[in-house]
Amino acid sequence: MSEPIHIAKISIYQDERPNRRAYIGDFKDPFYYGIHGGVKDFYKAEPKKEYPSTLDHIISAAAG
């Protein structure tokens, strides 16, 4: 069996629901995840600050 090409090193912190910040690999600045738009409406939530959802990131990565 071959060796892995890459092992992702990610730390995720939930400071205030529903928003999270993720530190990915050697990137200095965090990536922020949260809710907005239809996702916010679906969960009937009003976050203090809106961020892209994890679903947004998955779709943009797959579409790229």
Backbone as JSON, one array per atom type, in Angstrom:
{
  "sequence": "MSEPIHIAKISIYQDERPNRRAYIGDFKDPFYYGIHGGVKDFYKAEPKKEYPSTLDHIISAAAG",
  "N": [[0.85, -1.17, 0.0], [0.51, 2.25, -0.75], [2.01, 5.29, 0.54], [0.33, 7.98, 2.32], [-0.58, 10.9, 0.45], [-1.1, 13.4, 1.48], [-1.73, 14.6, 4.72], [-4.21, 16.14, 6.35], [-4.0, 18.79, 8.65], [-5.89, 20.11, 10.97], [-7.41, 22.42, 13.14], [-10.28, 23.13, 14.96], [-12.35, 25.56, 16.39], [-15.06, 26.4, 18.45], [-16.23, 29.29, 19.17], [-18.49, 30.87, 19.65], [-21.71, 29.81, 19.28], [-23.46, 29.9, 16.18], [-21.0, 29.99, 15.01], [-17.69, 29.14, 13.87], [-14.11, 28.79, 13.96], [-11.42, 27.84, 11.95], [-8.2, 26.5, 11.87], [-6.01, 25.77, 9.43], [-3.58, 23.61, 8.42], [-0.48, 25.1, 7.57], [-1.4, 27.68, 7.27], [-1.61, 30.93, 8.46], [-3.76, 32.63, 9.2], [-7.12, 32.19, 10.42], [-9.88, 30.28, 9.04], [-13.25, 31.11, 8.69], [-16.39, 29.81, 9.65], [-19.91, 29.57, 9.47], [-23.31, 30.52, 9.5], [-25.76, 31.7, 7.11], [-28.18, 33.48, 5.13], [-30.38, 31.23, 3.51], [-29.73, 28.99, 5.07], [-29.54, 30.05, 7.61], [-32.2, 30.87, 7.88], [-33.48, 28.37, 7.75], [-32.63, 27.13, 10.14], [-33.7, 28.9, 11.87], [-32.2, 30.93, 13.12], [-30.31, 33.68, 14.41], [-27.41, 34.79, 13.98], [-24.76, 36.75, 15.48], [-22.84, 37.58, 13.7], [-22.6, 36.91, 10.27], [-21.33, 34.17, 8.42], [-19.85, 32.26, 5.7], [-21.28, 29.04, 5.18], [-20.31, 25.65, 6.08], [-21.25, 24.06, 4.07], [-21.24, 25.84, 1.89], [-18.48, 26.05, 1.45], [-17.82, 23.42, 0.75], [-19.29, 23.07, -1.64], [-18.14, 25.1, -3.25], [-15.52, 24.16, -3.42], [-15.85, 21.73, -4.75], [-16.92, 22.59, -7.13], [-14.9, 24.01, -8.27]],
  "CA": [[0.0, 0.0, 0.0], [1.32, 3.46, -0.83], [1.93, 6.25, 1.64], [-0.59, 9.09, 2.06], [-0.03, 12.06, -0.24], [-1.22, 14.55, 2.38], [-2.56, 14.44, 5.92], [-4.68, 17.48, 6.75], [-3.88, 19.14, 10.07], [-6.9, 21.15, 11.15], [-7.94, 22.65, 14.49], [-11.52, 23.89, 14.86], [-12.79, 26.11, 17.67], [-16.39, 27.0, 18.45], [-16.19, 30.36, 20.17], [-19.88, 31.23, 19.94], [-22.57, 29.12, 18.32], [-23.06, 28.73, 15.42], [-19.77, 30.29, 14.28], [-16.48, 28.41, 14.21], [-12.91, 29.19, 13.23], [-10.58, 26.67, 11.69], [-6.81, 26.71, 11.48], [-5.72, 24.69, 8.49], [-2.17, 23.45, 8.05], [0.46, 26.18, 7.88], [-1.99, 29.0, 7.07], [-1.58, 31.69, 9.72], [-5.08, 33.18, 9.53], [-8.17, 31.17, 10.46], [-11.03, 30.31, 8.14], [-14.44, 31.21, 9.52], [-17.58, 29.11, 9.17], [-21.11, 29.9, 10.23], [-24.53, 30.38, 8.71], [-26.29, 32.92, 6.5], [-29.23, 33.25, 4.13], [-31.33, 30.13, 3.66], [-29.33, 28.11, 6.19], [-29.95, 30.79, 8.81], [-33.66, 30.79, 7.93], [-33.85, 26.98, 8.03], [-32.4, 26.87, 11.56], [-34.35, 29.97, 12.63], [-31.12, 31.47, 13.96], [-29.83, 35.04, 14.12], [-26.05, 34.95, 14.5], [-24.27, 38.13, 15.58], [-22.12, 37.82, 12.45], [-22.82, 35.84, 9.3], [-20.17, 33.64, 7.69], [-20.22, 31.16, 4.8], [-21.46, 27.76, 5.87], [-19.43, 24.59, 5.6], [-21.82, 23.64, 2.79], [-20.72, 26.77, 0.87], [-17.09, 25.7, 1.17], [-17.8, 22.13, 0.04], [-19.77, 23.3, -3.0], [-17.16, 25.88, -4.01], [-14.36, 23.31, -3.67], [-16.21, 20.73, -5.75], [-17.22, 23.27, -8.4], [-13.69, 24.65, -8.76]],
  "C": [[0.89, 1.24, 0.0], [1.1, 4.36, 0.38], [0.93, 7.36, 1.3], [0.12, 10.23, 1.34], [-0.03, 13.27, 0.69], [-2.1, 14.16, 3.56], [-2.92, 15.84, 6.39], [-4.54, 17.65, 8.26], [-4.77, 20.35, 10.31], [-7.32, 21.21, 12.61], [-9.16, 23.54, 14.35], [-11.96, 24.3, 16.26], [-14.18, 26.71, 17.51], [-16.41, 28.03, 19.57], [-17.6, 30.74, 20.61], [-20.75, 30.61, 18.88], [-23.31, 30.12, 17.46], [-21.7, 28.9, 14.72], [-18.56, 29.53, 14.82], [-15.3, 29.0, 13.44], [-12.02, 27.97, 13.12], [-9.19, 27.12, 11.28], [-6.41, 25.5, 10.66], [-4.25, 24.71, 8.11], [-1.3, 24.61, 8.49], [-0.09, 27.57, 7.6], [-2.1, 29.71, 8.41], [-2.98, 32.14, 10.15], [-6.15, 32.08, 9.51], [-9.18, 31.36, 9.33], [-12.25, 30.3, 9.03], [-15.61, 30.51, 8.84], [-18.75, 29.52, 10.05], [-22.34, 29.62, 9.4], [-24.93, 31.74, 8.17], [-27.45, 32.52, 5.62], [-30.2, 32.14, 4.48], [-31.0, 29.2, 4.8], [-29.76, 28.75, 7.5], [-31.46, 30.71, 8.99], [-34.13, 29.39, 8.32], [-33.72, 26.68, 9.53], [-33.04, 27.91, 12.47], [-33.37, 30.59, 13.63], [-30.76, 32.87, 13.49], [-28.44, 35.21, 14.71], [-25.66, 36.42, 14.57], [-23.55, 38.53, 14.3], [-22.34, 36.63, 11.54], [-21.52, 35.47, 8.6], [-20.67, 32.6, 6.69], [-20.36, 29.87, 5.61], [-20.45, 26.75, 5.35], [-19.93, 24.06, 4.26], [-21.33, 24.54, 1.65], [-19.3, 26.4, 0.47], [-16.99, 24.38, 0.39], [-18.22, 22.32, -1.42], [-18.74, 24.06, -3.82], [-15.91, 25.05, -4.32], [-14.66, 22.3, -4.78], [-16.44, 21.37, -7.12], [-15.97, 23.84, -9.05], [-13.01, 23.82, -9.78]]
}
